């Protein structure tokens, strides 16, 4: 069973079936011409993923599932790879997702390899049984992050952000403090993934420089990386962020209906994963 098939035809009760939504992103880039990326959201229980992993895992990914892997980490690895393969299958339907391997790089960043995967990039993130991924052309670097919104994390997230960016987001986002701070954190982590540095740099370098609310979510720019923009969404107790080059390098064509469908899926995924 391929990723594309398993995403649409799981048997059993609804709670045991995977939730998958894909959002095709139309990118207008004057230097390279029009491009496309695919954003995918997936949620599935561990037993379903284990039973169907042969339909989306490469052999090298299968080797990562050692007996010593804790169930939570096993779930994260599988749902992250599943979301990523669903994004890749939608971006390149001519490729078998099982022929593409996503291995951890030296900074634990996902590295895509396999015939047909040349010049493609992948970024992924998971929170419990829910994962998001974006498959994109290497010419247009992107990063994505997903986090649970937890009031208990407010003090920690306050220490990891600065007062100026907290004020910016608070002025543009009418939401509880835990949501604002989590969305701010997601934006910073998604930027670190787009930069391929991860959280190995001082967090101050990843600071948000401006913020503006509007469809499809909170849009930001970054104080030290003016070439990037970020988009933040939240639903239920989940917050997500996508970072990509900003205009004029790349213009993301909005599709309000598609983004709203994606937000509804995020709401459903949050409800499925409540308590995880």
PDB file of C-alpha atoms in Angstrom:
ATOM      1  CA  UNK A   1       0.000   0.000   0.000  1.00  0.00           C
ATOM      2  CA  UNK A   2       1.486   3.342  -0.977  1.00  0.00           C
ATOM      3  CA  UNK A   3       1.287   6.473   1.134  1.00  0.00           C
ATOM      4  CA  UNK A   4      -1.284   7.941  -1.226  1.00  0.00           C
ATOM      5  CA  UNK A   5      -3.521   4.886  -0.913  1.00  0.00           C
ATOM      6  CA  UNK A   6      -3.127   4.493   2.833  1.00  0.00           C
ATOM      7  CA  UNK A   7      -4.026   8.119   3.391  1.00  0.00           C
ATOM      8  CA  UNK A   8      -7.417   7.650   1.801  1.00  0.00           C
ATOM      9  CA  UNK A   9      -8.483   4.057   2.417  1.00  0.00           C
ATOM     10  CA  UNK A  10      -7.795   2.976   5.986  1.00  0.00           C
ATOM     11  CA  UNK A  11     -10.272   0.486   7.361  1.00  0.00           C
ATOM     12  CA  UNK A  12     -11.754   0.420  10.835  1.00  0.00           C
ATOM     13  CA  UNK A  13     -13.414   3.020  13.055  1.00  0.00           C
ATOM     14  CA  UNK A  14     -12.794   6.701  12.425  1.00  0.00           C
ATOM     15  CA  UNK A  15     -10.631   7.118  15.516  1.00  0.00           C
ATOM     16  CA  UNK A  16      -8.276   4.399  14.241  1.00  0.00           C
ATOM     17  CA  UNK A  17      -8.037   5.807  10.710  1.00  0.00           C
ATOM     18  CA  UNK A  18      -5.408   8.349   9.693  1.00  0.00           C
ATOM     19  CA  UNK A  19      -6.348  11.968   9.190  1.00  0.00           C
ATOM     20  CA  UNK A  20      -4.506  13.488   6.236  1.00  0.00           C
ATOM     21  CA  UNK A  21      -4.833  16.899   4.607  1.00  0.00           C
ATOM     22  CA  UNK A  22      -2.611  18.315   1.902  1.00  0.00           C
ATOM     23  CA  UNK A  23      -2.326  21.914   0.828  1.00  0.00           C
ATOM     24  CA  UNK A  24      -0.676  22.730  -2.483  1.00  0.00           C
ATOM     25  CA  UNK A  25       1.316  25.973  -2.352  1.00  0.00           C
ATOM     26  CA  UNK A  26       1.711  27.943  -5.594  1.00  0.00           C
ATOM     27  CA  UNK A  27       4.972  29.903  -5.532  1.00  0.00           C
ATOM     28  CA  UNK A  28       5.811  32.684  -7.954  1.00  0.00           C
ATOM     29  CA  UNK A  29       9.565  33.278  -8.089  1.00  0.00           C
ATOM     30  CA  UNK A  30      10.858  35.791 -10.675  1.00  0.00           C
ATOM     31  CA  UNK A  31      14.364  34.263 -10.753  1.00  0.00           C
ATOM     32  CA  UNK A  32      13.345  30.633 -11.221  1.00  0.00           C
ATOM     33  CA  UNK A  33       9.774  30.785 -12.485  1.00  0.00           C
ATOM     34  CA  UNK A  34       6.670  29.285 -10.933  1.00  0.00           C
ATOM     35  CA  UNK A  35       7.151  26.458  -8.460  1.00  0.00           C
ATOM     36  CA  UNK A  36       5.009  24.343  -6.188  1.00  0.00           C
ATOM     37  CA  UNK A  37       5.343  22.994  -2.672  1.00  0.00           C
ATOM     38  CA  UNK A  38       2.999  20.796  -0.660  1.00  0.00           C
ATOM     39  CA  UNK A  39       2.089  21.171   2.994  1.00  0.00           C
ATOM     40  CA  UNK A  40       0.733  18.021   4.661  1.00  0.00           C
ATOM     41  CA  UNK A  41      -0.912  17.371   8.015  1.00  0.00           C
ATOM     42  CA  UNK A  42      -1.296  13.830   9.356  1.00  0.00           C
ATOM     43  CA  UNK A  43      -2.570  12.207  12.524  1.00  0.00           C
ATOM     44  CA  UNK A  44      -2.705   8.477  13.187  1.00  0.00           C
ATOM     45  CA  UNK A  45      -2.413   6.103  16.141  1.00  0.00           C
ATOM     46  CA  UNK A  46       0.771   4.130  16.607  1.00  0.00           C
ATOM     47  CA  UNK A  47      -0.804   0.733  15.939  1.00  0.00           C
ATOM     48  CA  UNK A  48      -2.109   1.915  12.551  1.00  0.00           C
ATOM     49  CA  UNK A  49       1.271   3.348  11.600  1.00  0.00           C
ATOM     50  CA  UNK A  50       3.061   0.166  12.622  1.00  0.00           C
ATOM     51  CA  UNK A  51       0.602  -1.980  10.655  1.00  0.00           C
ATOM     52  CA  UNK A  52       0.948   0.147   7.494  1.00  0.00           C
ATOM     53  CA  UNK A  53       4.566   1.309   7.672  1.00  0.00           C
ATOM     54  CA  UNK A  54       5.545  -0.956   4.785  1.00  0.00           C
ATOM     55  CA  UNK A  55       3.493   1.313   2.538  1.00  0.00           C
ATOM     56  CA  UNK A  56       5.541   4.436   3.157  1.00  0.00           C
ATOM     57  CA  UNK A  57       8.892   3.660   4.822  1.00  0.00           C
ATOM     58  CA  UNK A  58      12.180   3.215   2.977  1.00  0.00           C
ATOM     59  CA  UNK A  59      14.359   0.356   4.215  1.00  0.00           C
ATOM     60  CA  UNK A  60      16.821   2.792   5.804  1.00  0.00           C
ATOM     61  CA  UNK A  61      13.964   4.414   7.726  1.00  0.00           C
ATOM     62  CA  UNK A  62      12.737   1.010   8.857  1.00  0.00           C
ATOM     63  CA  UNK A  63      16.197   0.413  10.334  1.00  0.00           C
ATOM     64  CA  UNK A  64      15.687   3.406  12.651  1.00  0.00           C
ATOM     65  CA  UNK A  65      12.861   1.536  14.421  1.00  0.00           C
ATOM     66  CA  UNK A  66      15.041  -0.375  16.867  1.00  0.00           C
ATOM     67  CA  UNK A  67      13.691  -2.369  19.794  1.00  0.00           C
ATOM     68  CA  UNK A  68      15.226   0.209  22.158  1.00  0.00           C
ATOM     69  CA  UNK A  69      13.089   3.021  20.750  1.00  0.00           C
ATOM     70  CA  UNK A  70      10.527   4.251  23.282  1.00  0.00           C
ATOM     71  CA  UNK A  71       6.893   4.094  22.100  1.00  0.00           C
ATOM     72  CA  UNK A  72       6.569   7.895  22.102  1.00  0.00           C
ATOM     73  CA  UNK A  73       9.685   8.314  19.965  1.00  0.00           C
ATOM     74  CA  UNK A  74       8.576   5.485  17.695  1.00  0.00           C
ATOM     75  CA  UNK A  75       5.219   7.232  17.222  1.00  0.00           C
ATOM     76  CA  UNK A  76       6.952  10.537  16.464  1.00  0.00           C
ATOM     77  CA  UNK A  77       9.292   8.967  13.936  1.00  0.00           C
ATOM     78  CA  UNK A  78       6.486   7.147  12.136  1.00  0.00           C
ATOM     79  CA  UNK A  79       3.943   9.981  12.031  1.00  0.00           C
ATOM     80  CA  UNK A  80       6.628  12.447  10.935  1.00  0.00           C
ATOM     81  CA  UNK A  81       7.752  10.181   8.090  1.00  0.00           C
ATOM     82  CA  UNK A  82       4.146   9.474   7.149  1.00  0.00           C
ATOM     83  CA  UNK A  83       3.285  13.185   6.862  1.00  0.00           C
ATOM     84  CA  UNK A  84       6.479  13.804   4.904  1.00  0.00           C
ATOM     85  CA  UNK A  85       5.805  10.979   2.449  1.00  0.00           C
ATOM     86  CA  UNK A  86       2.229  12.218   1.932  1.00  0.00           C
ATOM     87  CA  UNK A  87       3.602  15.666   1.080  1.00  0.00           C
ATOM     88  CA  UNK A  88       6.215  14.200  -1.276  1.00  0.00           C
ATOM     89  CA  UNK A  89       3.665  11.925  -2.977  1.00  0.00           C
ATOM     90  CA  UNK A  90       1.414  14.906  -3.664  1.00  0.00           C
ATOM     91  CA  UNK A  91       4.294  17.049  -4.936  1.00  0.00           C
ATOM     92  CA  UNK A  92       5.752  14.252  -7.101  1.00  0.00           C
ATOM     93  CA  UNK A  93       3.001  11.677  -7.812  1.00  0.00           C
ATOM     94  CA  UNK A  94       5.333   9.912 -10.254  1.00  0.00           C
ATOM     95  CA  UNK A  95       7.567   8.810  -7.371  1.00  0.00           C
ATOM     96  CA  UNK A  96       7.036   5.922  -4.970  1.00  0.00           C
ATOM     97  CA  UNK A  97       7.387   7.353  -1.427  1.00  0.00           C
ATOM     98  CA  UNK A  98       9.015   4.094  -0.360  1.00  0.00           C
ATOM     99  CA  UNK A  99      11.922   4.808  -2.718  1.00  0.00           C
ATOM    100  CA  UNK A 100      12.750   8.034  -0.857  1.00  0.00           C
ATOM    101  CA  UNK A 101      14.598   7.946   2.453  1.00  0.00           C
ATOM    102  CA  UNK A 102      14.554  10.684   5.083  1.00  0.00           C
ATOM    103  CA  UNK A 103      17.622  10.295   7.271  1.00  0.00           C
ATOM    104  CA  UNK A 104      18.846  12.495  10.120  1.00  0.00           C
ATOM    105  CA  UNK A 105      21.751  14.762   9.210  1.00  0.00           C
ATOM    106  CA  UNK A 106      24.650  15.760  11.469  1.00  0.00           C
ATOM    107  CA  UNK A 107      22.460  18.433  13.088  1.00  0.00           C
ATOM    108  CA  UNK A 108      19.479  16.033  13.185  1.00  0.00           C
ATOM    109  CA  UNK A 109      17.935  17.848  10.206  1.00  0.00           C
ATOM    110  CA  UNK A 110      15.930  15.651   7.793  1.00  0.00           C
ATOM    111  CA  UNK A 111      17.958  14.794   4.698  1.00  0.00           C
ATOM    112  CA  UNK A 112      16.088  13.440   1.679  1.00  0.00           C
ATOM    113  CA  UNK A 113      17.706  10.920  -0.671  1.00  0.00           C
ATOM    114  CA  UNK A 114      16.641   8.464  -3.336  1.00  0.00           C
ATOM    115  CA  UNK A 115      16.135   8.326  -7.084  1.00  0.00           C
ATOM    116  CA  UNK A 116      13.892  11.171  -8.203  1.00  0.00           C
ATOM    117  CA  UNK A 117      14.301  13.108  -4.976  1.00  0.00           C
ATOM    118  CA  UNK A 118      17.095  15.265  -6.289  1.00  0.00           C
ATOM    119  CA  UNK A 119      16.553  19.009  -5.825  1.00  0.00           C
ATOM    120  CA  UNK A 120      13.728  18.401  -3.346  1.00  0.00           C
ATOM    121  CA  UNK A 121      13.732  19.370   0.302  1.00  0.00           C
ATOM    122  CA  UNK A 122      11.633  18.282   3.254  1.00  0.00           C
ATOM    123  CA  UNK A 123      10.908  19.811   6.631  1.00  0.00           C
ATOM    124  CA  UNK A 124       8.781  18.084   9.251  1.00  0.00           C
ATOM    125  CA  UNK A 125       7.645  18.361  12.833  1.00  0.00           C
ATOM    126  CA  UNK A 126       5.422  16.338  15.158  1.00  0.00           C
ATOM    127  CA  UNK A 127       3.545  16.765  18.428  1.00  0.00           C
ATOM    128  CA  UNK A 128       2.322  13.478  19.842  1.00  0.00           C
ATOM    129  CA  UNK A 129       0.255  11.650  17.195  1.00  0.00           C
ATOM    130  CA  UNK A 130       0.105  14.698  14.888  1.00  0.00           C
ATOM    131  CA  UNK A 131       2.695  15.791  12.327  1.00  0.00           C
ATOM    132  CA  UNK A 132       3.128  18.438   9.671  1.00  0.00           C
ATOM    133  CA  UNK A 133       5.558  18.414   6.778  1.00  0.00           C
ATOM    134  CA  UNK A 134       6.364  20.551   3.786  1.00  0.00           C
ATOM    135  CA  UNK A 135       7.939  19.195   0.595  1.00  0.00           C
ATOM    136  CA  UNK A 136       9.515  21.898  -1.518  1.00  0.00           C
ATOM    137  CA  UNK A 137      11.970  22.546  -4.354  1.00  0.00           C
ATOM    138  CA  UNK A 138      15.478  23.145  -3.006  1.00  0.00           C
ATOM    139  CA  UNK A 139      15.473  26.463  -4.860  1.00  0.00           C
ATOM    140  CA  UNK A 140      12.952  27.719  -2.302  1.00  0.00           C
ATOM    141  CA  UNK A 141      14.096  26.756   1.223  1.00  0.00           C
ATOM    142  CA  UNK A 142      11.349  26.286   3.820  1.00  0.00           C
ATOM    143  CA  UNK A 143      10.949  25.246   7.429  1.00  0.00           C
ATOM    144  CA  UNK A 144       7.982  24.057   9.467  1.00  0.00           C
ATOM    145  CA  UNK A 145       7.218  23.502  13.139  1.00  0.00           C
ATOM    146  CA  UNK A 146       4.343  22.154  15.235  1.00  0.00           C
ATOM    147  CA  UNK A 147       3.911  22.438  19.002  1.00  0.00           C
ATOM    148  CA  UNK A 148       1.327  21.777  21.690  1.00  0.00           C
ATOM    149  CA  UNK A 149       0.017  24.906  23.402  1.00  0.00           C
ATOM    150  CA  UNK A 150       0.560  24.314  27.118  1.00  0.00           C
ATOM    151  CA  UNK A 151      -0.034  27.017  29.761  1.00  0.00           C
ATOM    152  CA  UNK A 152       2.626  25.315  31.911  1.00  0.00           C
ATOM    153  CA  UNK A 153       5.253  26.363  29.328  1.00  0.00           C
ATOM    154  CA  UNK A 154       4.595  30.118  29.609  1.00  0.00           C
ATOM    155  CA  UNK A 155       7.526  30.840  31.936  1.00  0.00           C
ATOM    156  CA  UNK A 156       9.960  28.818  29.808  1.00  0.00           C
ATOM    157  CA  UNK A 157       8.796  30.381  26.531  1.00  0.00           C
ATOM    158  CA  UNK A 158       9.001  33.862  28.059  1.00  0.00           C
ATOM    159  CA  UNK A 159      12.691  33.275  28.810  1.00  0.00           C
ATOM    160  CA  UNK A 160      13.287  32.072  25.251  1.00  0.00           C
ATOM    161  CA  UNK A 161      11.760  35.143  23.569  1.00  0.00           C
ATOM    162  CA  UNK A 162      12.433  38.846  23.951  1.00  0.00           C
ATOM    163  CA  UNK A 163      10.147  41.598  25.166  1.00  0.00           C
ATOM    164  CA  UNK A 164      10.015  43.415  21.817  1.00  0.00           C
ATOM    165  CA  UNK A 165       8.762  40.415  19.853  1.00  0.00           C
ATOM    166  CA  UNK A 166       6.319  39.488  22.604  1.00  0.00           C
ATOM    167  CA  UNK A 167       4.839  43.005  22.404  1.00  0.00           C
ATOM    168  CA  UNK A 168       4.633  42.791  18.599  1.00  0.00           C
ATOM    169  CA  UNK A 169       2.689  39.540  18.660  1.00  0.00           C
ATOM    170  CA  UNK A 170       0.458  40.625  21.564  1.00  0.00           C
ATOM    171  CA  UNK A 171      -0.525  43.773  19.645  1.00  0.00           C
ATOM    172  CA  UNK A 172      -1.573  41.753  16.580  1.00  0.00           C
ATOM    173  CA  UNK A 173      -2.954  38.557  18.081  1.00  0.00           C
ATOM    174  CA  UNK A 174      -5.946  38.456  20.412  1.00  0.00           C
ATOM    175  CA  UNK A 175      -5.218  35.127  22.064  1.00  0.00           C
ATOM    176  CA  UNK A 176      -4.165  33.721  25.449  1.00  0.00           C
ATOM    177  CA  UNK A 177      -0.524  34.229  26.409  1.00  0.00           C
ATOM    178  CA  UNK A 178       0.289  30.533  26.092  1.00  0.00           C
ATOM    179  CA  UNK A 179      -0.931  30.518  22.479  1.00  0.00           C
ATOM    180  CA  UNK A 180       0.917  33.719  21.575  1.00  0.00           C
ATOM    181  CA  UNK A 181       4.199  32.483  23.016  1.00  0.00           C
ATOM    182  CA  UNK A 182       3.879  29.038  21.454  1.00  0.00           C
ATOM    183  CA  UNK A 183       3.171  30.511  18.036  1.00  0.00           C
ATOM    184  CA  UNK A 184       6.155  32.818  18.443  1.00  0.00           C
ATOM    185  CA  UNK A 185       8.348  29.853  19.358  1.00  0.00           C
ATOM    186  CA  UNK A 186       7.096  27.871  16.345  1.00  0.00           C
ATOM    187  CA  UNK A 187       8.029  30.749  14.037  1.00  0.00           C
ATOM    188  CA  UNK A 188      11.547  30.911  15.428  1.00  0.00           C
ATOM    189  CA  UNK A 189      12.072  27.162  15.202  1.00  0.00           C
ATOM    190  CA  UNK A 190      10.673  27.024  11.647  1.00  0.00           C
ATOM    191  CA  UNK A 191      13.125  29.787  10.679  1.00  0.00           C
ATOM    192  CA  UNK A 192      16.016  27.814  12.174  1.00  0.00           C
ATOM    193  CA  UNK A 193      15.008  24.856  10.000  1.00  0.00           C
ATOM    194  CA  UNK A 194      14.821  26.970   6.843  1.00  0.00           C
ATOM    195  CA  UNK A 195      18.309  28.285   7.658  1.00  0.00           C
ATOM    196  CA  UNK A 196      19.562  24.722   8.230  1.00  0.00           C
ATOM    197  CA  UNK A 197      21.123  25.753  11.534  1.00  0.00           C
ATOM    198  CA  UNK A 198      18.521  24.344  13.895  1.00  0.00           C
ATOM    199  CA  UNK A 199      18.529  25.654  17.438  1.00  0.00           C
ATOM    200  CA  UNK A 200      22.336  25.821  17.514  1.00  0.00           C
ATOM    201  CA  UNK A 201      22.446  29.623  17.369  1.00  0.00           C
ATOM    202  CA  UNK A 202      21.523  32.225  19.994  1.00  0.00           C
ATOM    203  CA  UNK A 203      17.737  32.509  19.964  1.00  0.00           C
ATOM    204  CA  UNK A 204      18.031  36.288  19.745  1.00  0.00           C
ATOM    205  CA  UNK A 205      19.251  35.870  16.154  1.00  0.00           C
ATOM    206  CA  UNK A 206      15.881  34.305  15.257  1.00  0.00           C
ATOM    207  CA  UNK A 207      13.841  37.198  16.664  1.00  0.00           C
ATOM    208  CA  UNK A 208      10.630  38.326  14.978  1.00  0.00           C
ATOM    209  CA  UNK A 209      10.857  41.855  13.601  1.00  0.00           C
ATOM    210  CA  UNK A 210       7.286  42.643  12.533  1.00  0.00           C
ATOM    211  CA  UNK A 211       3.872  41.021  12.765  1.00  0.00           C
ATOM    212  CA  UNK A 212       0.574  41.458  10.952  1.00  0.00           C
ATOM    213  CA  UNK A 213      -2.652  39.528  11.424  1.00  0.00           C
ATOM    214  CA  UNK A 214      -4.660  38.496   8.387  1.00  0.00           C
ATOM    215  CA  UNK A 215      -5.750  35.542   6.307  1.00  0.00           C
ATOM    216  CA  UNK A 216      -4.664  32.830   6.485  1.00  0.00           C
ATOM    217  CA  UNK A 217      -2.942  33.570   9.823  1.00  0.00           C
ATOM    218  CA  UNK A 218      -0.384  35.697  11.627  1.00  0.00           C
ATOM    219  CA  UNK A 219       2.310  36.842   9.219  1.00  0.00           C
ATOM    220  CA  UNK A 220       5.742  37.951  10.424  1.00  0.00           C
ATOM    221  CA  UNK A 221       9.138  39.046   9.231  1.00  0.00           C
ATOM    222  CA  UNK A 222      12.407  38.493  11.105  1.00  0.00           C
ATOM    223  CA  UNK A 223      14.711  41.095  12.601  1.00  0.00           C
ATOM    224  CA  UNK A 224      17.965  39.542  11.356  1.00  0.00           C
ATOM    225  CA  UNK A 225      16.805  37.585   8.298  1.00  0.00           C
ATOM    226  CA  UNK A 226      14.839  40.020   6.174  1.00  0.00           C
ATOM    227  CA  UNK A 227      14.780  37.566   3.262  1.00  0.00           C
ATOM    228  CA  UNK A 228      12.305  35.287   5.082  1.00  0.00           C
ATOM    229  CA  UNK A 229       8.678  35.547   6.151  1.00  0.00           C
ATOM    230  CA  UNK A 230       6.691  33.373   8.532  1.00  0.00           C
ATOM    231  CA  UNK A 231       3.065  32.312   8.748  1.00  0.00           C
ATOM    232  CA  UNK A 232       1.528  31.074  12.001  1.00  0.00           C
ATOM    233  CA  UNK A 233      -1.710  29.115  12.544  1.00  0.00           C
ATOM    234  CA  UNK A 234      -3.341  27.718  15.675  1.00  0.00           C
ATOM    235  CA  UNK A 235      -6.329  25.463  16.315  1.00  0.00           C
ATOM    236  CA  UNK A 236      -7.344  23.693  19.485  1.00  0.00           C
ATOM    237  CA  UNK A 237      -4.147  23.167  21.463  1.00  0.00           C
ATOM    238  CA  UNK A 238      -1.881  22.997  18.402  1.00  0.00           C
ATOM    239  CA  UNK A 239       0.240  25.789  16.942  1.00  0.00           C
ATOM    240  CA  UNK A 240       2.047  25.545  13.612  1.00  0.00           C
ATOM    241  CA  UNK A 241       4.358  27.801  11.631  1.00  0.00           C
ATOM    242  CA  UNK A 242       5.710  27.815   8.085  1.00  0.00           C
ATOM    243  CA  UNK A 243       8.719  29.900   7.022  1.00  0.00           C
ATOM    244  CA  UNK A 244       9.734  30.610   3.418  1.00  0.00           C
ATOM    245  CA  UNK A 245      11.421  33.367   1.385  1.00  0.00           C
ATOM    246  CA  UNK A 246       9.463  36.604   1.263  1.00  0.00           C
ATOM    247  CA  UNK A 247       8.514  38.769  -1.723  1.00  0.00           C
ATOM    248  CA  UNK A 248       9.914  39.747  -4.114  1.00  0.00           C
ATOM    249  CA  UNK A 249      11.968  36.523  -4.068  1.00  0.00           C
ATOM    250  CA  UNK A 250       8.857  34.363  -3.678  1.00  0.00           C
ATOM    251  CA  UNK A 251       5.175  35.249  -3.631  1.00  0.00           C
ATOM    252  CA  UNK A 252       2.793  32.740  -2.091  1.00  0.00           C
ATOM    253  CA  UNK A 253      -0.546  32.795  -3.891  1.00  0.00           C
ATOM    254  CA  UNK A 254      -3.306  32.779  -1.245  1.00  0.00           C
ATOM    255  CA  UNK A 255      -6.203  30.323  -1.400  1.00  0.00           C
ATOM    256  CA  UNK A 256      -8.528  31.239   1.455  1.00  0.00           C
ATOM    257  CA  UNK A 257     -10.773  28.174   1.108  1.00  0.00           C
ATOM    258  CA  UNK A 258      -7.839  25.746   1.047  1.00  0.00           C
ATOM    259  CA  UNK A 259      -6.212  27.344   4.079  1.00  0.00           C
ATOM    260  CA  UNK A 260      -9.505  27.238   5.977  1.00  0.00           C
ATOM    261  CA  UNK A 261      -9.845  23.522   5.198  1.00  0.00           C
ATOM    262  CA  UNK A 262      -6.313  23.013   6.493  1.00  0.00           C
ATOM    263  CA  UNK A 263      -7.163  24.909   9.680  1.00  0.00           C
ATOM    264  CA  UNK A 264     -10.239  22.711  10.216  1.00  0.00           C
ATOM    265  CA  UNK A 265      -8.039  19.647   9.836  1.00  0.00           C
ATOM    266  CA  UNK A 266      -5.657  21.080  12.433  1.00  0.00           C
ATOM    267  CA  UNK A 267      -8.634  21.493  14.772  1.00  0.00           C
ATOM    268  CA  UNK A 268      -9.645  17.855  14.244  1.00  0.00           C
ATOM    269  CA  UNK A 269      -6.073  16.675  14.727  1.00  0.00           C
ATOM    270  CA  UNK A 270      -5.843  18.614  17.989  1.00  0.00           C
ATOM    271  CA  UNK A 271      -9.032  16.945  19.231  1.00  0.00           C
ATOM    272  CA  UNK A 272      -7.756  13.491  18.267  1.00  0.00           C
ATOM    273  CA  UNK A 273      -4.477  14.051  20.054  1.00  0.00           C
ATOM    274  CA  UNK A 274      -5.884  15.692  23.199  1.00  0.00           C
ATOM    275  CA  UNK A 275      -4.144  14.391  26.285  1.00  0.00           C
ATOM    276  CA  UNK A 276      -1.117  13.038  24.442  1.00  0.00           C
TER     277      UNK A 276
END
